[in-house]
PDB file of C-alpha atoms in Angstrom:
ATOM      1  CA  UNK S 540     -16.892 -74.398 -62.840  1.00 63.00           C
ATOM      2  CA  UNK S 541     -17.677 -77.695 -65.698  1.00 69.00           C
ATOM      3  CA  UNK S 542     -13.950 -77.272 -66.668  1.00 66.00           C
ATOM      4  CA  UNK S 543     -12.586 -77.430 -63.373  1.00 68.00           C
ATOM      5  CA  UNK S 544     -14.524 -80.459 -62.490  1.00 70.00           C
ATOM      6  CA  UNK S 545     -13.932 -82.279 -65.730  1.00 72.00           C
ATOM      7  CA  UNK S 546     -10.227 -81.991 -65.466  1.00 73.00           C
ATOM      8  CA  UNK S 547      -9.834 -83.045 -61.355  1.00 78.00           C
ATOM      9  CA  UNK S 548      -7.760 -85.903 -62.072  1.00 85.00           C
ATOM     10  CA  UNK S 549      -5.135 -84.144 -64.110  1.00 89.00           C
ATOM     11  CA  UNK S 550      -5.383 -81.255 -61.392  1.00 89.00           C
ATOM     12  CA  UNK S 551      -4.870 -83.494 -58.754  1.00 91.00           C
ATOM     13  CA  UNK S 552      -2.037 -85.298 -60.102  1.00 93.00           C
ATOM     14  CA  UNK S 553      -0.356 -81.930 -60.319  1.00 93.00           C
ATOM     15  CA  UNK S 554      -1.029 -81.175 -56.728  1.00 94.00           C
ATOM     16  CA  UNK S 555       0.585 -84.467 -55.721  1.00 95.00           C
ATOM     17  CA  UNK S 556       3.740 -83.354 -57.632  1.00 95.00           C
ATOM     18  CA  UNK S 557       3.599 -80.023 -55.676  1.00 96.00           C
ATOM     19  CA  UNK S 558       3.420 -81.536 -52.952  1.00 96.00           C
ATOM     20  CA  UNK S 559       6.115 -83.956 -53.526  1.00 95.00           C
ATOM     21  CA  UNK S 560       8.379 -81.570 -54.691  1.00 96.00           C
ATOM     22  CA  UNK S 561       7.648 -79.108 -51.785  1.00 96.00           C
ATOM     23  CA  UNK S 562       8.175 -82.091 -49.045  1.00 96.00           C
ATOM     24  CA  UNK S 563      11.458 -83.483 -50.851  1.00 97.00           C
ATOM     25  CA  UNK S 564      12.670 -79.803 -51.595  1.00 96.00           C
ATOM     26  CA  UNK S 565      12.444 -78.832 -47.952  1.00 96.00           C
ATOM     27  CA  UNK S 566      13.747 -81.609 -46.354  1.00 96.00           C
ATOM     28  CA  UNK S 567      16.880 -81.241 -48.352  1.00 96.00           C
ATOM     29  CA  UNK S 568      17.109 -77.508 -47.467  1.00 96.00           C
ATOM     30  CA  UNK S 569      17.058 -77.990 -44.104  1.00 95.00           C
ATOM     31  CA  UNK S 570      20.160 -80.736 -43.955  1.00 95.00           C
ATOM     32  CA  UNK S 571      22.099 -78.276 -46.636  1.00 95.00           C
ATOM     33  CA  UNK S 572      21.156 -75.028 -44.502  1.00 94.00           C
ATOM     34  CA  UNK S 573      21.884 -76.684 -40.990  1.00 92.00           C
ATOM     35  CA  UNK S 574      25.343 -78.214 -42.817  1.00 93.00           C
ATOM     36  CA  UNK S 575      25.773 -74.263 -43.846  1.00 94.00           C
ATOM     37  CA  UNK S 576      24.711 -72.644 -40.721  1.00 91.00           C
ATOM     38  CA  UNK S 577      27.202 -74.743 -39.346  1.00 89.00           C
ATOM     39  CA  UNK S 578      29.927 -73.404 -41.301  1.00 91.00           C
ATOM     40  CA  UNK S 579      28.636 -69.874 -40.738  1.00 89.00           C
ATOM     41  CA  UNK S 580      29.531 -70.173 -37.364  1.00 86.00           C
ATOM     42  CA  UNK S 581      32.481 -72.223 -37.379  1.00 85.00           C
ATOM     43  CA  UNK S 582      35.794 -70.797 -35.417  1.00 84.00           C
ATOM     44  CA  UNK S 583      37.568 -71.261 -38.903  1.00 87.00           C
ATOM     45  CA  UNK S 584      37.363 -68.584 -40.965  1.00 90.00           C
ATOM     46  CA  UNK S 585      37.922 -69.965 -44.483  1.00 94.00           C
ATOM     47  CA  UNK S 586      34.829 -72.080 -43.376  1.00 91.00           C
ATOM     48  CA  UNK S 587      32.702 -69.007 -42.571  1.00 91.00           C
ATOM     49  CA  UNK S 588      33.345 -67.212 -46.211  1.00 95.00           C
ATOM     50  CA  UNK S 589      32.552 -70.184 -47.371  1.00 94.00           C
ATOM     51  CA  UNK S 590      29.254 -70.591 -45.756  1.00 93.00           C
ATOM     52  CA  UNK S 591      28.733 -66.857 -46.505  1.00 93.00           C
ATOM     53  CA  UNK S 592      29.549 -66.988 -49.957  1.00 95.00           C
ATOM     54  CA  UNK S 593      26.851 -70.015 -50.501  1.00 95.00           C
ATOM     55  CA  UNK S 594      24.203 -68.017 -48.755  1.00 95.00           C
ATOM     56  CA  UNK S 595      25.393 -64.848 -50.857  1.00 94.00           C
ATOM     57  CA  UNK S 596      25.784 -66.589 -54.159  1.00 93.00           C
ATOM     58  CA  UNK S 597      22.117 -68.166 -54.233  1.00 94.00           C
ATOM     59  CA  UNK S 598      19.797 -65.654 -52.143  1.00 93.00           C
ATOM     60  CA  UNK S 599      20.844 -63.439 -55.290  1.00 93.00           C
ATOM     61  CA  UNK S 600      20.546 -65.411 -58.131  1.00 93.00           C
ATOM     62  CA  UNK S 601      16.782 -66.146 -59.600  1.00 94.00           C
ATOM     63  CA  UNK S 602      15.911 -69.658 -58.882  1.00 95.00           C
ATOM     64  CA  UNK S 603      14.091 -69.645 -62.663  1.00 94.00           C
ATOM     65  CA  UNK S 604      17.795 -69.471 -63.583  1.00 94.00           C
ATOM     66  CA  UNK S 605      19.083 -71.966 -61.760  1.00 94.00           C
ATOM     67  CA  UNK S 606      16.447 -74.538 -62.929  1.00 94.00           C
ATOM     68  CA  UNK S 607      17.058 -74.065 -66.659  1.00 93.00           C
ATOM     69  CA  UNK S 608      20.868 -74.000 -66.227  1.00 92.00           C
ATOM     70  CA  UNK S 609      20.752 -77.350 -64.350  1.00 92.00           C
ATOM     71  CA  UNK S 610      18.346 -78.731 -66.997  1.00 90.00           C
ATOM     72  CA  UNK S 611      19.998 -77.656 -69.836  1.00 90.00           C
ATOM     73  CA  UNK S 612      23.692 -77.858 -68.861  1.00 88.00           C
ATOM     74  CA  UNK S 613      23.976 -80.692 -66.588  1.00 85.00           C
ATOM     75  CA  UNK S 614      23.632 -83.319 -69.083  1.00 86.00           C
ATOM     76  CA  UNK S 615      26.596 -81.470 -71.253  1.00 85.00           C
ATOM     77  CA  UNK S 616      28.961 -82.311 -68.026  1.00 85.00           C
ATOM     78  CA  UNK S 617      27.607 -85.881 -68.388  1.00 84.00           C
ATOM     79  CA  UNK S 618      25.257 -85.671 -65.527  1.00 85.00           C
ATOM     80  CA  UNK S 619      21.553 -86.775 -66.456  1.00 84.00           C
ATOM     81  CA  UNK S 620      18.814 -86.946 -64.011  1.00 86.00           C
ATOM     82  CA  UNK S 621      15.071 -87.075 -64.353  1.00 90.00           C
ATOM     83  CA  UNK S 622      13.441 -83.445 -64.352  1.00 90.00           C
ATOM     84  CA  UNK S 623      11.672 -83.925 -61.182  1.00 93.00           C
ATOM     85  CA  UNK S 624      15.064 -85.143 -59.240  1.00 93.00           C
ATOM     86  CA  UNK S 625      16.692 -81.824 -60.891  1.00 93.00           C
ATOM     87  CA  UNK S 626      14.139 -79.581 -60.090  1.00 94.00           C
ATOM     88  CA  UNK S 627      14.166 -80.988 -56.191  1.00 96.00           C
ATOM     89  CA  UNK S 628      17.771 -80.703 -55.933  1.00 95.00           C
ATOM     90  CA  UNK S 629      17.999 -77.222 -57.295  1.00 96.00           C
ATOM     91  CA  UNK S 630      14.815 -76.141 -55.510  1.00 96.00           C
ATOM     92  CA  UNK S 631      16.495 -77.665 -52.059  1.00 97.00           C
ATOM     93  CA  UNK S 632      20.181 -75.918 -52.790  1.00 96.00           C
ATOM     94  CA  UNK S 633      18.120 -72.459 -53.488  1.00 96.00           C
ATOM     95  CA  UNK S 634      16.164 -72.755 -50.020  1.00 96.00           C
ATOM     96  CA  UNK S 635      18.677 -74.007 -48.110  1.00 96.00           C
ATOM     97  CA  UNK S 636      20.516 -70.409 -48.511  1.00 95.00           C
ATOM     98  CA  UNK S 637      17.309 -68.950 -46.632  1.00 95.00           C
ATOM     99  CA  UNK S 638      17.291 -71.867 -43.955  1.00 95.00           C
ATOM    100  CA  UNK S 639      20.732 -71.472 -43.135  1.00 94.00           C
ATOM    101  CA  UNK S 640      20.083 -67.414 -42.735  1.00 92.00           C
ATOM    102  CA  UNK S 641      17.185 -68.361 -40.352  1.00 92.00           C
ATOM    103  CA  UNK S 642      19.111 -71.132 -38.238  1.00 90.00           C
ATOM    104  CA  UNK S 643      21.960 -68.184 -38.303  1.00 89.00           C
ATOM    105  CA  UNK S 644      19.448 -65.672 -36.632  1.00 87.00           C
ATOM    106  CA  UNK S 645      18.681 -68.445 -34.171  1.00 83.00           C
ATOM    107  CA  UNK S 646      21.916 -69.262 -32.960  1.00 82.00           C
ATOM    108  CA  UNK S 647      22.495 -65.905 -32.920  1.00 78.00           C
ATOM    109  CA  UNK S 648      19.907 -65.811 -30.227  1.00 74.00           C
ATOM    110  CA  UNK S 649      21.152 -68.455 -28.164  1.00 74.00           C
ATOM    111  CA  UNK S 650      22.780 -66.911 -25.167  1.00 65.00           C
ATOM    112  CA  UNK S 651      26.499 -66.696 -25.120  1.00 69.00           C
ATOM    113  CA  UNK S 652      27.209 -68.602 -21.811  1.00 64.00           C
ATOM    114  CA  UNK S 653      25.274 -71.554 -23.215  1.00 65.00           C
ATOM    115  CA  UNK S 654      28.112 -72.091 -26.015  1.00 62.00           C
ATOM    116  CA  UNK S 655      30.963 -71.164 -22.906  1.00 63.00           C
ATOM    117  CA  UNK S 656      29.338 -73.986 -20.382  1.00 69.00           C
ATOM    118  CA  UNK S 657      29.342 -76.722 -23.313  1.00 64.00           C
ATOM    119  CA  UNK S 658      33.404 -75.514 -23.897  1.00 68.00           C
ATOM    120  CA  UNK S 659      33.703 -76.121 -20.203  1.00 67.00           C
ATOM    121  CA  UNK S 660      31.849 -79.546 -20.027  1.00 68.00           C
ATOM    122  CA  UNK S 661      34.710 -80.041 -22.803  1.00 66.00           C
ATOM    123  CA  UNK S 662      32.352 -80.508 -25.770  1.00 69.00           C
ATOM    124  CA  UNK S 663      33.917 -80.033 -29.075  1.00 68.00           C
ATOM    125  CA  UNK S 664      32.895 -77.066 -31.528  1.00 66.00           C
ATOM    126  CA  UNK S 665      30.048 -79.725 -33.786  1.00 67.00           C
ATOM    127  CA  UNK S 666      29.044 -81.615 -30.411  1.00 73.00           C
ATOM    128  CA  UNK S 667      28.108 -78.237 -28.799  1.00 75.00           C
ATOM    129  CA  UNK S 668      26.266 -77.265 -31.722  1.00 72.00           C
ATOM    130  CA  UNK S 669      24.683 -80.400 -32.350  1.00 72.00           C
ATOM    131  CA  UNK S 670      23.807 -81.024 -28.442  1.00 68.00           C
ATOM    132  CA  UNK S 671      23.346 -77.578 -27.249  1.00 74.00           C
ATOM    133  CA  UNK S 672      23.234 -74.708 -29.541  1.00 77.00           C
ATOM    134  CA  UNK S 673      21.038 -75.586 -32.736  1.00 79.00           C
ATOM    135  CA  UNK S 674      18.540 -77.285 -30.454  1.00 80.00           C
ATOM    136  CA  UNK S 675      17.543 -74.197 -28.564  1.00 79.00           C
ATOM    137  CA  UNK S 676      18.458 -72.551 -32.221  1.00 80.00           C
ATOM    138  CA  UNK S 677      15.268 -74.456 -33.696  1.00 83.00           C
ATOM    139  CA  UNK S 678      12.790 -73.280 -30.986  1.00 82.00           C
ATOM    140  CA  UNK S 679      13.464 -69.648 -32.117  1.00 83.00           C
ATOM    141  CA  UNK S 680      12.872 -69.893 -35.657  1.00 87.00           C
ATOM    142  CA  UNK S 681       9.749 -72.388 -35.909  1.00 88.00           C
ATOM    143  CA  UNK S 682       7.603 -69.444 -37.774  1.00 90.00           C
ATOM    144  CA  UNK S 683      10.774 -68.468 -40.214  1.00 91.00           C
ATOM    145  CA  UNK S 684      11.296 -72.103 -41.487  1.00 92.00           C
ATOM    146  CA  UNK S 685       7.132 -72.018 -41.957  1.00 93.00           C
ATOM    147  CA  UNK S 686       7.486 -69.354 -43.894  1.00 94.00           C
ATOM    148  CA  UNK S 687      10.495 -70.919 -46.143  1.00 95.00           C
ATOM    149  CA  UNK S 688       8.064 -73.983 -46.381  1.00 96.00           C
ATOM    150  CA  UNK S 689       5.520 -72.088 -47.691  1.00 95.00           C
ATOM    151  CA  UNK S 690       7.637 -70.078 -50.312  1.00 95.00           C
ATOM    152  CA  UNK S 691       9.571 -73.656 -51.546  1.00 96.00           C
ATOM    153  CA  UNK S 692       5.726 -74.444 -52.195  1.00 95.00           C
ATOM    154  CA  UNK S 693       4.938 -71.088 -54.297  1.00 94.00           C
ATOM    155  CA  UNK S 694       8.344 -71.777 -56.396  1.00 95.00           C
ATOM    156  CA  UNK S 695       7.660 -75.342 -57.115  1.00 94.00           C
ATOM    157  CA  UNK S 696       5.578 -73.301 -59.656  1.00 93.00           C
ATOM    158  CA  UNK S 697       8.871 -72.521 -61.511  1.00 93.00           C
ATOM    159  CA  UNK S 698       9.719 -76.286 -62.004  1.00 93.00           C
ATOM    160  CA  UNK S 699       7.166 -76.392 -65.083  1.00 90.00           C
ATOM    161  CA  UNK S 700      10.085 -74.620 -66.942  1.00 89.00           C
ATOM    162  CA  UNK S 701      12.153 -77.939 -67.006  1.00 89.00           C
ATOM    163  CA  UNK S 702       8.899 -80.100 -67.597  1.00 87.00           C
ATOM    164  CA  UNK S 703       7.887 -81.069 -64.337  1.00 91.00           C
ATOM    165  CA  UNK S 704       3.905 -81.033 -64.218  1.00 91.00           C
ATOM    166  CA  UNK S 705       3.377 -79.644 -61.462  1.00 93.00           C
ATOM    167  CA  UNK S 706      -0.180 -78.143 -60.270  1.00 93.00           C
ATOM    168  CA  UNK S 707       0.402 -74.654 -62.434  1.00 93.00           C
ATOM    169  CA  UNK S 708       1.915 -76.390 -65.207  1.00 92.00           C
ATOM    170  CA  UNK S 709      -1.166 -78.955 -65.081  1.00 92.00           C
ATOM    171  CA  UNK S 710      -3.377 -75.727 -64.867  1.00 91.00           C
ATOM    172  CA  UNK S 711      -2.083 -74.185 -67.684  1.00 91.00           C
ATOM    173  CA  UNK S 712      -2.592 -77.349 -69.919  1.00 90.00           C
ATOM    174  CA  UNK S 713      -6.525 -77.711 -69.110  1.00 90.00           C
ATOM    175  CA  UNK S 714      -6.351 -74.051 -69.784  1.00 87.00           C
ATOM    176  CA  UNK S 715      -5.240 -74.491 -73.160  1.00 85.00           C
ATOM    177  CA  UNK S 716      -7.749 -76.964 -73.893  1.00 85.00           C
ATOM    178  CA  UNK S 717     -10.816 -75.262 -72.285  1.00 81.00           C
ATOM    179  CA  UNK S 718      -9.650 -71.585 -72.518  1.00 80.00           C
ATOM    180  CA  UNK S 719     -11.916 -70.524 -69.152  1.00 84.00           C
ATOM    181  CA  UNK S 720      -8.315 -69.540 -66.866  1.00 84.00           C
ATOM    182  CA  UNK S 721     -10.541 -68.130 -64.082  1.00 88.00           C
ATOM    183  CA  UNK S 722     -11.952 -71.063 -62.364  1.00 87.00           C
ATOM    184  CA  UNK S 723      -9.278 -73.277 -63.379  1.00 87.00           C
ATOM    185  CA  UNK S 724      -6.112 -70.809 -62.052  1.00 89.00           C
ATOM    186  CA  UNK S 725      -8.444 -69.651 -58.918  1.00 90.00           C
ATOM    187  CA  UNK S 726      -9.281 -73.128 -58.289  1.00 89.00           C
ATOM    188  CA  UNK S 727      -5.207 -73.395 -58.390  1.00 90.00           C
ATOM    189  CA  UNK S 728      -4.863 -70.856 -56.562  1.00 92.00           C
ATOM    190  CA  UNK S 729      -7.066 -71.933 -53.752  1.00 93.00           C
ATOM    191  CA  UNK S 730      -5.173 -75.209 -53.838  1.00 93.00           C
ATOM    192  CA  UNK S 731      -1.822 -73.239 -52.992  1.00 95.00           C
ATOM    193  CA  UNK S 732      -3.643 -71.144 -50.212  1.00 95.00           C
ATOM    194  CA  UNK S 733      -4.411 -74.252 -48.712  1.00 95.00           C
ATOM    195  CA  UNK S 734      -1.194 -76.007 -48.260  1.00 94.00           C
ATOM    196  CA  UNK S 735      -0.040 -72.098 -46.863  1.00 94.00           C
ATOM    197  CA  UNK S 736      -2.689 -71.850 -44.189  1.00 95.00           C
ATOM    198  CA  UNK S 737      -2.206 -75.730 -43.291  1.00 94.00           C
ATOM    199  CA  UNK S 738       1.684 -75.109 -42.970  1.00 92.00           C
ATOM    200  CA  UNK S 739       0.279 -71.784 -41.171  1.00 91.00           C
ATOM    201  CA  UNK S 740      -1.241 -73.217 -38.498  1.00 92.00           C
ATOM    202  CA  UNK S 741       1.026 -76.385 -37.901  1.00 91.00           C
ATOM    203  CA  UNK S 742       3.794 -73.714 -37.461  1.00 89.00           C
ATOM    204  CA  UNK S 743       2.006 -71.535 -35.508  1.00 87.00           C
ATOM    205  CA  UNK S 744       1.182 -74.632 -32.950  1.00 86.00           C
ATOM    206  CA  UNK S 745       4.431 -76.013 -32.850  1.00 83.00           C
ATOM    207  CA  UNK S 746       6.087 -72.274 -31.959  1.00 80.00           C
ATOM    208  CA  UNK S 747       3.698 -72.071 -29.383  1.00 81.00           C
ATOM    209  CA  UNK S 748       4.189 -75.630 -27.963  1.00 79.00           C
ATOM    210  CA  UNK S 749       8.326 -74.866 -28.131  1.00 72.00           C
ATOM    211  CA  UNK S 750       8.191 -71.124 -26.985  1.00 65.00           C
ATOM    212  CA  UNK S 751      11.369 -70.480 -24.980  1.00 54.00           C
ATOM    213  CA  UNK S 752      10.263 -68.468 -21.846  1.00 47.00           C
ATOM    214  CA  UNK S 753      13.144 -66.257 -21.213  1.00 47.00           C
TER     215      UNK S 753
END
């Protein structure tokens, strides 16, 4: 336990980086995922194909491979960024595929008559999606999006492979000094569990508040 307490500043800094990675990556994934969802439900076949290709590609590639490719490959073509920025962008693009699938399931759950009514009022596809379909879809996928947020938190541990000192990497560095893996990694694990529990609590409350009575 002393090993954990003696290195709390390093572990705390790692936790802050994990939280920064999680929030920034999820925010980026939410934006990108919404755009991909629009492509996947578009009346234009080419756009639907592009959206499907994006989801299938990112869901079938390991995140670690994408991180390493971006970290070492982008500088080769003249694109340079800080490791933290690279990790945020890659994790956001990766999680966007899962956000898009969750949102698409929400869109499919919206009654067909809603879209027909929007078109009857003269709304374009984009307007009906923005003002009618997506607001209702979001209310049905709060819990799945919460699960994606939790998965994003866990996936930030892979950012250590590209020189980002998040919580897992900080714990590993402390362990290399103290050689006491049980208290150190149990402490790190409890921190991840606390983040997941808070996310589950918030999304659970939101889901009950926004539930749609059918």
